mmCIF file of C-alpha atoms and ligand atoms in Angstrom:
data_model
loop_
_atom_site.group_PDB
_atom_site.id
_atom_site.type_symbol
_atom_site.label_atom_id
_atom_site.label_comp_id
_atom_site.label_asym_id
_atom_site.label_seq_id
_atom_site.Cartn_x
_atom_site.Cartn_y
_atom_site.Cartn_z
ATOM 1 C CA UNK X 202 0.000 0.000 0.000
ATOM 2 C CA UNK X 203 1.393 3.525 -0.988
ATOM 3 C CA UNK X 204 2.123 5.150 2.586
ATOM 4 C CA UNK X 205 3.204 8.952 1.231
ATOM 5 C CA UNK X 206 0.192 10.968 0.071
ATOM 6 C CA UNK X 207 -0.636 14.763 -0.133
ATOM 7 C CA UNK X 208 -3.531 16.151 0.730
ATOM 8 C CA UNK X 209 -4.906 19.417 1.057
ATOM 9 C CA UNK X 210 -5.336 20.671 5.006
ATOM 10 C CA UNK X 211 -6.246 23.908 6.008
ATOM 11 C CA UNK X 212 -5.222 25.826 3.303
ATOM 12 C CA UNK X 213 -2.021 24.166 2.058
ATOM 13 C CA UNK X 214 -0.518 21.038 0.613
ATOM 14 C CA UNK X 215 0.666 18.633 3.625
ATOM 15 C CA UNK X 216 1.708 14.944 3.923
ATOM 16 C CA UNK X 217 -1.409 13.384 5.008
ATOM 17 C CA UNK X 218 0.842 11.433 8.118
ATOM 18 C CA UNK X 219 1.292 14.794 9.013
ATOM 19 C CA UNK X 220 -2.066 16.155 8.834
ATOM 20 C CA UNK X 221 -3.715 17.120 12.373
ATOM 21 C CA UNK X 222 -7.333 18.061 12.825
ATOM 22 C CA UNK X 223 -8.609 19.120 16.484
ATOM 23 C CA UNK X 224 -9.257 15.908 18.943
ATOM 24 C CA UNK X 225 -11.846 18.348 20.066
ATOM 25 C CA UNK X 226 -13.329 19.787 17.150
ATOM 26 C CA UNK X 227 -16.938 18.677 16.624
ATOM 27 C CA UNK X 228 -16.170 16.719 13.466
ATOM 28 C CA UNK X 229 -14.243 14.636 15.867
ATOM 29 C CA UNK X 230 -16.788 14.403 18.461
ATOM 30 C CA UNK X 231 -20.006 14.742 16.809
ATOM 31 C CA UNK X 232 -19.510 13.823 13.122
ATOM 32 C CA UNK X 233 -19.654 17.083 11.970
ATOM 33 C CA UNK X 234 -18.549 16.799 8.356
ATOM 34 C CA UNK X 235 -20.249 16.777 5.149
ATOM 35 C CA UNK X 236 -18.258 15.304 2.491
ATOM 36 C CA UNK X 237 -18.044 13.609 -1.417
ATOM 37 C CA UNK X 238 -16.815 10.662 -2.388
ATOM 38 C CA UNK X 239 -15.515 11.887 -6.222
ATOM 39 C CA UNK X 240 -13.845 9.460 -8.583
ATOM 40 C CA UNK X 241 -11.475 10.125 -11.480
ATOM 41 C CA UNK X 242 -10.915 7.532 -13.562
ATOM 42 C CA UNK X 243 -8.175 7.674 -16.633
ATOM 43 C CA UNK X 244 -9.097 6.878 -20.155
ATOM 44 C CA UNK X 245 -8.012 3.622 -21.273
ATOM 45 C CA UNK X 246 -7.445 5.337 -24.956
ATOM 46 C CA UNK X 247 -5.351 8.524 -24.119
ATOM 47 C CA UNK X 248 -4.322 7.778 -20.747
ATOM 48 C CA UNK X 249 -5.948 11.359 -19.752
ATOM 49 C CA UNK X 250 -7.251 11.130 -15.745
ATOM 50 C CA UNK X 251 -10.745 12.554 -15.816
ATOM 51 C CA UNK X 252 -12.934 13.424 -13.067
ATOM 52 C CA UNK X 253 -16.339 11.813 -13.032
ATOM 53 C CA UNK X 254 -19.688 14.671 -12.902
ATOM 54 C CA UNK X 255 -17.613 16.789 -10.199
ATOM 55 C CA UNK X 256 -19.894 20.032 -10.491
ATOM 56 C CA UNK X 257 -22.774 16.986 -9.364
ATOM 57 C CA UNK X 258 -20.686 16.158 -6.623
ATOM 58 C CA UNK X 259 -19.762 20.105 -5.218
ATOM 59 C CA UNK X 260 -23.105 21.331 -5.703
ATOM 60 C CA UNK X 261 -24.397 18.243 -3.726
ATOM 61 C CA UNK X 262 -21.605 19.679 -1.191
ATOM 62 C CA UNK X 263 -23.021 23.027 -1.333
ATOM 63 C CA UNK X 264 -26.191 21.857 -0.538
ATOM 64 C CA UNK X 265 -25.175 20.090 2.623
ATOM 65 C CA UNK X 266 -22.706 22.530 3.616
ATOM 66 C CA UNK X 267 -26.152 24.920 3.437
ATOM 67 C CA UNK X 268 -28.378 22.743 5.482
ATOM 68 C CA UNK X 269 -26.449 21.775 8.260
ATOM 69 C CA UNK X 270 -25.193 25.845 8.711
ATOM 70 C CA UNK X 271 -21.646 25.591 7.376
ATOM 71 C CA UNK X 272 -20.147 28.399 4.897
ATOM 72 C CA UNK X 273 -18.119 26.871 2.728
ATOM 73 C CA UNK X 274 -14.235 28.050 2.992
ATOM 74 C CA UNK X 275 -13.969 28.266 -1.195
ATOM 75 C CA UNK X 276 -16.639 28.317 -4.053
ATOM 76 C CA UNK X 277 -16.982 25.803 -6.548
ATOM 77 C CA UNK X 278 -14.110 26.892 -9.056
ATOM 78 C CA UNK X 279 -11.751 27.346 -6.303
ATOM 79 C CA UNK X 280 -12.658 24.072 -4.731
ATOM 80 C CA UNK X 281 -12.093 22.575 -8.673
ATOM 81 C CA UNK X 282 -8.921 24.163 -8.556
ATOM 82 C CA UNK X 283 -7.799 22.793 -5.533
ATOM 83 C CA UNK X 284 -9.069 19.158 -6.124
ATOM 84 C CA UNK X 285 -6.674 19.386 -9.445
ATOM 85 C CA UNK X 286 -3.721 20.863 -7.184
ATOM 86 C CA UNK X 287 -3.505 17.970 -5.064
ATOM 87 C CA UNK X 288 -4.513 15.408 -7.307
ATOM 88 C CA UNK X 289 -1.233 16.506 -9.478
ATOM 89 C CA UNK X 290 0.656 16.869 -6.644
ATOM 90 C CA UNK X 291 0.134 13.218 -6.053
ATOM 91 C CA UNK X 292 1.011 11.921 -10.089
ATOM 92 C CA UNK X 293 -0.654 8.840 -9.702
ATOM 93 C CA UNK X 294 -1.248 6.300 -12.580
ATOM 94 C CA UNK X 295 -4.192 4.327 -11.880
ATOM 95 C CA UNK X 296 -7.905 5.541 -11.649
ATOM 96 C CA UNK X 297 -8.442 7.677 -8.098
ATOM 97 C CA UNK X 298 -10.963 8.370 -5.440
ATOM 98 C CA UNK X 299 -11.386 11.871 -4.198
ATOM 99 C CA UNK X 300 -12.424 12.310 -0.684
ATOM 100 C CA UNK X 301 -13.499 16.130 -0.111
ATOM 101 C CA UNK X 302 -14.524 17.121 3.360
ATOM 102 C CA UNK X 303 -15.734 20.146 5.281
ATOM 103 C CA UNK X 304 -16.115 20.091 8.796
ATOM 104 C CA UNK X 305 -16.045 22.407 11.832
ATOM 105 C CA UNK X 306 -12.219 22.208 13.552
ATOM 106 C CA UNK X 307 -10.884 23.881 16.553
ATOM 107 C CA UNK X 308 -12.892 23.169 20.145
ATOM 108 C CA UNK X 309 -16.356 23.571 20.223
ATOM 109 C CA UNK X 310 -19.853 21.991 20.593
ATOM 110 C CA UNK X 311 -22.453 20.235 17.907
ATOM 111 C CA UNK X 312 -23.672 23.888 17.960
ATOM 112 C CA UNK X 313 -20.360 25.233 16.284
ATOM 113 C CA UNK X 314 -20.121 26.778 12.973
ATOM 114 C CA UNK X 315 -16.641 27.909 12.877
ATOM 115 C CA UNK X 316 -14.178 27.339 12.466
ATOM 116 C CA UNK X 317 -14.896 25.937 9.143
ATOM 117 C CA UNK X 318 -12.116 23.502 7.366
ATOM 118 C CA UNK X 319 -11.590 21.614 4.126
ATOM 119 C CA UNK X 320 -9.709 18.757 3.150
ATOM 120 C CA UNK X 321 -9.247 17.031 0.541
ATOM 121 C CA UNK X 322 -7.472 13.701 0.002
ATOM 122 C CA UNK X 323 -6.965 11.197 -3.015
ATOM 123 C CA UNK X 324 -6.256 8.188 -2.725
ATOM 124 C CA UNK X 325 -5.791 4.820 -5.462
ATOM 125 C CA UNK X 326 -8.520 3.147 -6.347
ATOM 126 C CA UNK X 327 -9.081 0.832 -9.075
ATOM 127 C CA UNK X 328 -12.652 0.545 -11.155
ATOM 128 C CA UNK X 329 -14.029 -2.831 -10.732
ATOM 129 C CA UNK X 330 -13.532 -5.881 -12.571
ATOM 130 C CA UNK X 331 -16.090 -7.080 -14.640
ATOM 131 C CA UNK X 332 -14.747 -10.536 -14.901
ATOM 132 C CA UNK X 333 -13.745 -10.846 -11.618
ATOM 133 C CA UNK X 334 -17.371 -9.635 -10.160
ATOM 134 C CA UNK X 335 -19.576 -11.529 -7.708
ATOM 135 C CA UNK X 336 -22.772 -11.033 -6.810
ATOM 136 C CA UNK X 337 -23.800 -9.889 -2.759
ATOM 137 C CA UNK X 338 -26.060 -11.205 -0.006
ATOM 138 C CA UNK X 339 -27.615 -9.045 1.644
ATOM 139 C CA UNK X 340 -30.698 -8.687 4.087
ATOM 140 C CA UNK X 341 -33.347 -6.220 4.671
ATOM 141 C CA UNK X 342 -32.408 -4.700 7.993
ATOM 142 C CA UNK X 343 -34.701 -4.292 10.885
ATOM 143 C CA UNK X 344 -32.845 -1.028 11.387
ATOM 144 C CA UNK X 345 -34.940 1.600 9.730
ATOM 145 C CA UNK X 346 -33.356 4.285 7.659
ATOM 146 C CA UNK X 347 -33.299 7.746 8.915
ATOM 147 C CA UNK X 348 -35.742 9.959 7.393
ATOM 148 C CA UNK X 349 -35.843 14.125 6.152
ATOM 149 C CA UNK X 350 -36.980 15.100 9.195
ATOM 150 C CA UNK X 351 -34.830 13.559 11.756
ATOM 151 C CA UNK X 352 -31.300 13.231 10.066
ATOM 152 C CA UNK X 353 -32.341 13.708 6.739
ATOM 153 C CA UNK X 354 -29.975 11.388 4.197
ATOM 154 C CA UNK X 355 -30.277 14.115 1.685
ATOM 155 C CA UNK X 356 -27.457 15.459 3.466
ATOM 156 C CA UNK X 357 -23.435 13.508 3.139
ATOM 157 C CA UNK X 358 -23.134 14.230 7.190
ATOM 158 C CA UNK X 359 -20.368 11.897 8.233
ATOM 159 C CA UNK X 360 -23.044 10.793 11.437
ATOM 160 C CA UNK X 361 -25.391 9.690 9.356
ATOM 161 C CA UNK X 362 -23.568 6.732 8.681
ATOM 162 C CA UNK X 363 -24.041 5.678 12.559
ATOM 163 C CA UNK X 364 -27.000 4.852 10.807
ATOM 164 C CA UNK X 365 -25.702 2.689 8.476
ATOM 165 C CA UNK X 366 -23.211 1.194 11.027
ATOM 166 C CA UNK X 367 -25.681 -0.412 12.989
ATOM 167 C CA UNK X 368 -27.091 -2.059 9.860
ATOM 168 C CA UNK X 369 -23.700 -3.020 8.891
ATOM 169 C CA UNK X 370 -22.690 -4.550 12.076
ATOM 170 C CA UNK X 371 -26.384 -7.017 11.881
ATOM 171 C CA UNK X 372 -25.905 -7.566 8.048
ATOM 172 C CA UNK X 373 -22.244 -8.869 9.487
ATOM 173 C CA UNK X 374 -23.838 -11.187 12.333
ATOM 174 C CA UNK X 375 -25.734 -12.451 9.891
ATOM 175 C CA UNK X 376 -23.861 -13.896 7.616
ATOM 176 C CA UNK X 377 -24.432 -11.111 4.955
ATOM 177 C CA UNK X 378 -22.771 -9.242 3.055
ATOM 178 C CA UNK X 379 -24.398 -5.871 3.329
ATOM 179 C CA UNK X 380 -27.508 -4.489 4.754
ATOM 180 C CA UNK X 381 -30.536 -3.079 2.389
ATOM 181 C CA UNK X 382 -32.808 -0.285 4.196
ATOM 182 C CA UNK X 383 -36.623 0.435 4.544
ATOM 183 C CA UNK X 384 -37.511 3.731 5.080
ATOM 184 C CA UNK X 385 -39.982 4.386 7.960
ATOM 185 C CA UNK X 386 -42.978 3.993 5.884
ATOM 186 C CA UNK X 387 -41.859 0.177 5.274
ATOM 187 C CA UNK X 388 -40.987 1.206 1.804
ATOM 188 C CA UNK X 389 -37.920 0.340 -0.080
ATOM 189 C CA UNK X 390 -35.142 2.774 0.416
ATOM 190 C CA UNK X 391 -31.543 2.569 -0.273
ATOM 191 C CA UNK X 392 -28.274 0.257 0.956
ATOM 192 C CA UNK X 393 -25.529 1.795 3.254
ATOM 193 C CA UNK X 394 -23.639 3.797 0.863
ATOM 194 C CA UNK X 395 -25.398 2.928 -2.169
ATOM 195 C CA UNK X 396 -28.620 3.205 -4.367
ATOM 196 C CA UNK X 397 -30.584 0.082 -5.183
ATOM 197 C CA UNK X 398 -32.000 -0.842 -8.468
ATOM 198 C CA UNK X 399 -34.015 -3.727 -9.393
ATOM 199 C CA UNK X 400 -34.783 -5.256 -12.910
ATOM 200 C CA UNK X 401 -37.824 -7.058 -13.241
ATOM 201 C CA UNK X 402 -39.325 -7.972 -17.050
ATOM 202 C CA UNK X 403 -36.662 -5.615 -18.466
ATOM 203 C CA UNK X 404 -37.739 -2.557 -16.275
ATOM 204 C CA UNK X 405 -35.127 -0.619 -14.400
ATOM 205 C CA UNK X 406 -36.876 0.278 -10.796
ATOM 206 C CA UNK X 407 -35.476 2.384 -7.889
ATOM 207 C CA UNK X 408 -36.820 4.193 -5.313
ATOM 208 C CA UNK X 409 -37.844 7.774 -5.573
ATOM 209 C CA UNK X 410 -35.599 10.568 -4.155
ATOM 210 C CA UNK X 411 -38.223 10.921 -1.689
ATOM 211 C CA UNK X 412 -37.699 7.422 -0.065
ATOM 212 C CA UNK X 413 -34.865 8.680 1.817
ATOM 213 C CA UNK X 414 -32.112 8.187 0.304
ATOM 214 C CA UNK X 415 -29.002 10.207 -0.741
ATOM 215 C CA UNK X 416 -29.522 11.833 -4.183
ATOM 216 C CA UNK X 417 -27.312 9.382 -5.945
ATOM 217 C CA UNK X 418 -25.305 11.007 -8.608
ATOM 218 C CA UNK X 419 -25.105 7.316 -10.322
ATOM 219 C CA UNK X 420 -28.359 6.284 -9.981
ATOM 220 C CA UNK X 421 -28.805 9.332 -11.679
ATOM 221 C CA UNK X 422 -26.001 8.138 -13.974
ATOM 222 C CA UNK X 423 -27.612 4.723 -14.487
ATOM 223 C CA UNK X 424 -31.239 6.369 -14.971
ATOM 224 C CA UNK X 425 -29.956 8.027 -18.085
ATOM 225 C CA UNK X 426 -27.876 5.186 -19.685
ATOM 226 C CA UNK X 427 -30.625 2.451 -18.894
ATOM 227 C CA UNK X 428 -33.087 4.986 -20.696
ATOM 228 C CA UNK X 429 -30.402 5.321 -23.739
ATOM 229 C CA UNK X 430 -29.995 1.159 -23.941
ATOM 230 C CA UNK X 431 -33.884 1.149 -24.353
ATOM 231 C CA UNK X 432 -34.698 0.003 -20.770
ATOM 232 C CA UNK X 433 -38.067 1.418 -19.250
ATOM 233 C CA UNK X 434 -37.324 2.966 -16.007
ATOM 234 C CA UNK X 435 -39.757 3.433 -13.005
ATOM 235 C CA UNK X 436 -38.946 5.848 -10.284
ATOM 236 C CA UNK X 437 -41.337 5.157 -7.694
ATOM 237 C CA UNK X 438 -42.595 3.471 -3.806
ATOM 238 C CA UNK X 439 -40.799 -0.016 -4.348
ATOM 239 C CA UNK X 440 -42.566 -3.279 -1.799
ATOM 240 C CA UNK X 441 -40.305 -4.953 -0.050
ATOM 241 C CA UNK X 442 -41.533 -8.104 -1.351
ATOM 242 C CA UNK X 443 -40.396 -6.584 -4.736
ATOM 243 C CA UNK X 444 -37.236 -7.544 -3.718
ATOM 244 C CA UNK X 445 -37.597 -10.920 -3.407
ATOM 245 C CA UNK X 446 -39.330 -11.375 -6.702
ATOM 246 C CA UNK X 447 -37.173 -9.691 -8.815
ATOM 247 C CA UNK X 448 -34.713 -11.239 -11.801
ATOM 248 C CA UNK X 449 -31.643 -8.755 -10.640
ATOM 249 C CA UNK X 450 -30.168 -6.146 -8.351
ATOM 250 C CA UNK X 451 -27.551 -4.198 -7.841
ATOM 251 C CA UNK X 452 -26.385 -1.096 -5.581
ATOM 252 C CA UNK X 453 -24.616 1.550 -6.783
ATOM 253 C CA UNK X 454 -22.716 4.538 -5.641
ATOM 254 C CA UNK X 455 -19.132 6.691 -6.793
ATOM 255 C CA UNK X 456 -17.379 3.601 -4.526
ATOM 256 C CA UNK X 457 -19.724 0.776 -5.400
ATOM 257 C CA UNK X 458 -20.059 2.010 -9.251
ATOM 258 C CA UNK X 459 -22.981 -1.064 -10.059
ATOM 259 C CA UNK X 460 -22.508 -3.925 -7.122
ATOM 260 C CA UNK X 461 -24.670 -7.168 -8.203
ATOM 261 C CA UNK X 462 -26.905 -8.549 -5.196
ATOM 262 C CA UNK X 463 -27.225 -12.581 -5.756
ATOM 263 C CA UNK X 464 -29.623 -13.177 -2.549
ATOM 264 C CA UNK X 465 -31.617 -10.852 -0.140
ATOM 265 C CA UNK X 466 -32.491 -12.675 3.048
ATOM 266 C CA UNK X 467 -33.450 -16.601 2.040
ATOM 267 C CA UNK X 468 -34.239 -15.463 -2.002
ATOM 268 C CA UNK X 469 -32.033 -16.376 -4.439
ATOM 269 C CA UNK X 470 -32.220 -13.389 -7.137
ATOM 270 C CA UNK X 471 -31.823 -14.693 -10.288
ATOM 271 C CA UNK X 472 -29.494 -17.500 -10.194
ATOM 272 C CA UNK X 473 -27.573 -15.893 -7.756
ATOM 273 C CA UNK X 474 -24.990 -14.650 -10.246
ATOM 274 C CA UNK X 475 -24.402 -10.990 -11.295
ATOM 275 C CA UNK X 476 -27.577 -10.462 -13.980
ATOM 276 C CA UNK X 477 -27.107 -10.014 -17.676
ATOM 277 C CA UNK X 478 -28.450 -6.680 -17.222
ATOM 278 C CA UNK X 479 -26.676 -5.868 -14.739
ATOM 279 C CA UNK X 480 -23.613 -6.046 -16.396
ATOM 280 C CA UNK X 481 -24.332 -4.547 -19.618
ATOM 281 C CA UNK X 482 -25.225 -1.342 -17.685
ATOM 282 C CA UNK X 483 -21.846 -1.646 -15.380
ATOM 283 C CA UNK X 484 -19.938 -2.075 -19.000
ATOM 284 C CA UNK X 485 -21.746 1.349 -20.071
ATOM 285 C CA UNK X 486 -21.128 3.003 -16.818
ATOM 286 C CA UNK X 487 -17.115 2.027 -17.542
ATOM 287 C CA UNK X 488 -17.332 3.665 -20.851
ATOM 288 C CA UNK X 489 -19.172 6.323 -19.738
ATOM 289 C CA UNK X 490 -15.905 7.247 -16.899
ATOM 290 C CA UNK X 491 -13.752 6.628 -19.528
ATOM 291 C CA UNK X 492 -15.072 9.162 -22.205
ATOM 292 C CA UNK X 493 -15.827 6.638 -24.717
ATOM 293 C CA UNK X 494 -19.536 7.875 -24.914
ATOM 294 C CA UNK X 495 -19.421 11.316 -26.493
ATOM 295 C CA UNK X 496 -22.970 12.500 -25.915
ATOM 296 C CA UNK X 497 -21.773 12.303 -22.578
ATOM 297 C CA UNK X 498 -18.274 14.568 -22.340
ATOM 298 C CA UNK X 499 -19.463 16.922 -20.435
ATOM 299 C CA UNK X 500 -19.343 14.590 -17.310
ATOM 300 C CA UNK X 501 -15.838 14.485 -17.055
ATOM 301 C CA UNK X 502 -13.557 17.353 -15.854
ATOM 302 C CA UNK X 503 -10.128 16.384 -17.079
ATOM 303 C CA UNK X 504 -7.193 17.082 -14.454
HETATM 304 C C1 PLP Q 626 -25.944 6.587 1.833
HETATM 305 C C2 PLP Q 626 -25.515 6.643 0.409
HETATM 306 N N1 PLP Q 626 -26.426 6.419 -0.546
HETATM 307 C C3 PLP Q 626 -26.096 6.462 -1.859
HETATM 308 C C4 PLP Q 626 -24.810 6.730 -2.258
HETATM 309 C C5 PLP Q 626 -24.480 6.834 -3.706
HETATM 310 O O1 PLP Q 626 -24.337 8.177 -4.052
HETATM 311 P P1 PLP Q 626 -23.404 8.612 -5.253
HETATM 312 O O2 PLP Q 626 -23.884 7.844 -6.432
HETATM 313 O O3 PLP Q 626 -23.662 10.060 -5.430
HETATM 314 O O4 PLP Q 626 -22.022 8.283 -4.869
HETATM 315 C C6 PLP Q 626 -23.819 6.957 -1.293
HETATM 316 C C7 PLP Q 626 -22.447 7.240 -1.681
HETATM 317 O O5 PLP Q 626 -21.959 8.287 -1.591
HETATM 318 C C8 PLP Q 626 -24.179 6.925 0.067
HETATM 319 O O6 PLP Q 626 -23.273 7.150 1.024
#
């Protein structure tokens, strides 16, 4: 594993073994950090590293940063500037992730608003193999998922994954691989840091923003390049039980990119296997964060 990294801390360049945030700052204490999870991924063809739909990605942060009372440090062409800084300053030669936080530092209470800090830090990360993917298990956790008006998921807060944890930690006891949410209304909502899709007679289904999720930049992805391979896709309340009875699923998020789910609780999906579907959109996705689909430049921000 590569040990030296630079990030960007507080207004500078740093080695991230070096880089100290308050022990009593309330992002320490509290979770008080809204962040992105950005991936840049370089084109197999010219070897150019491309960040994948970053404006989605900051205004998402803006919007957080708004909602839970921060002021951002930088707007959103400094922040692209300084995201390219340290991503240079790094010259890595494999695909990336991009983790971009902003959180209160210094001492202070869940209350605090200042003062405000930024960092961002990439790291290597490879885009999944298509040959070498399995499908998950996963079960419907009797955790329920938070909801818009008590910690509303709408918002990357880094403690609303406490959330997720304690789904995490009974998918784990379980046996599974991953947990899969219901919102408080019983209805279908979303997995711990990822989307959920399911196929069923050739239709694309997901939940609705609504059903408290986060607002998935790839789902949103995945929306528009099922639509353009000629799948019908229904946003809207998904059953439970049309989990169980459906011919595929997958997750997917910046980190999971399109995750196959083989079984959820004691159904098989399919035959268990990643779904023909499935992969066809993950291939599509890969082309997409490559630049191979030209309708579809404009999501990539080249470094
Ligand atoms: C809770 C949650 N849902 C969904 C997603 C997927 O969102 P995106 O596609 O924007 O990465 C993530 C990942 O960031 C997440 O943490």
């Amino acid at each position: 594993m590569r040990m030296k990294r630079t990030i960007w801390l507080s207004g500078a360049l740093v080695d991230s073994q070096s880089a100290m945030i308050g022990a009593l700052s309330p992002a320490a204490q509290f979770g008080l950090s809204v962040f992105e999870g950005i991936r840049a991924y370089r084109s197999e063809k010219t070897g150019a590293l491309n960040v994948f739909r970053l404006n989605e990605h900051l205004e998402r942060l803006f919007d957080s940063c708004s909602l839970v009372g921060f002021c951002s440090p930088y707007n959103m062409s400094e922040l692209e500037s300084i995201i390219k800084m340290v991503v240079r300053a790094n010259d890595y030669r494999s695909d990336i992730a991009i983790r971009v936080a902003v959180f209160v530092d210094g001492e202070g209470s869940w209350t605090s608003s200042e003062p405000i800090n930024l960092f961002v830090a990439p790291i290597e990360k490879c885009r999944s193999d298509i040959l070498q993917l399995k499908a998950l298990k996963a079960c419907v956790s009797s955790w329920v998922r938070i909801g818009d008006n008590s910690l509303p998921p709408r918002v990357k807060l880094g403690a609303n994954y406490i959330n997720s944890r304690y789904a995490y930690n009974q998918a784990k006891a379980f046996g599974c691989d991953l947990p899969i949410f219901l919102a408080s209304d019983g209805k279908l909502s979303e997995s711990t840091g990822a989307c959920i899709f399911l196929i069923k007679d050739g239709r694309l289904i997901t939940p609705l923003c609504t059903s408290s999720i986060l607002n998935s930049i790839t789902r949103e992805t995945v929306i528009v390049l099922g639509g353009e391979m000629g799948l019908l896709v229904e946003e809207r309340v998904v059953d439970r039980t049309e989990l169980y009875l459906a011919d595929e699923i997958f997750l997917c998020g910046t980190a999971a990119e399109l995750t196959p789910v083989g079984q959820v609780d004691q159904f098989k999906i399919g035959d268990g296997s990643p779904g023909k579907i499935t992969l066809a959109l993950l291939k599509q996705y890969h082309a997409a964060v490559s630049g191979e689909l030209e309708q579809h430049a404009s999501w990539l921000t080249p470094i």
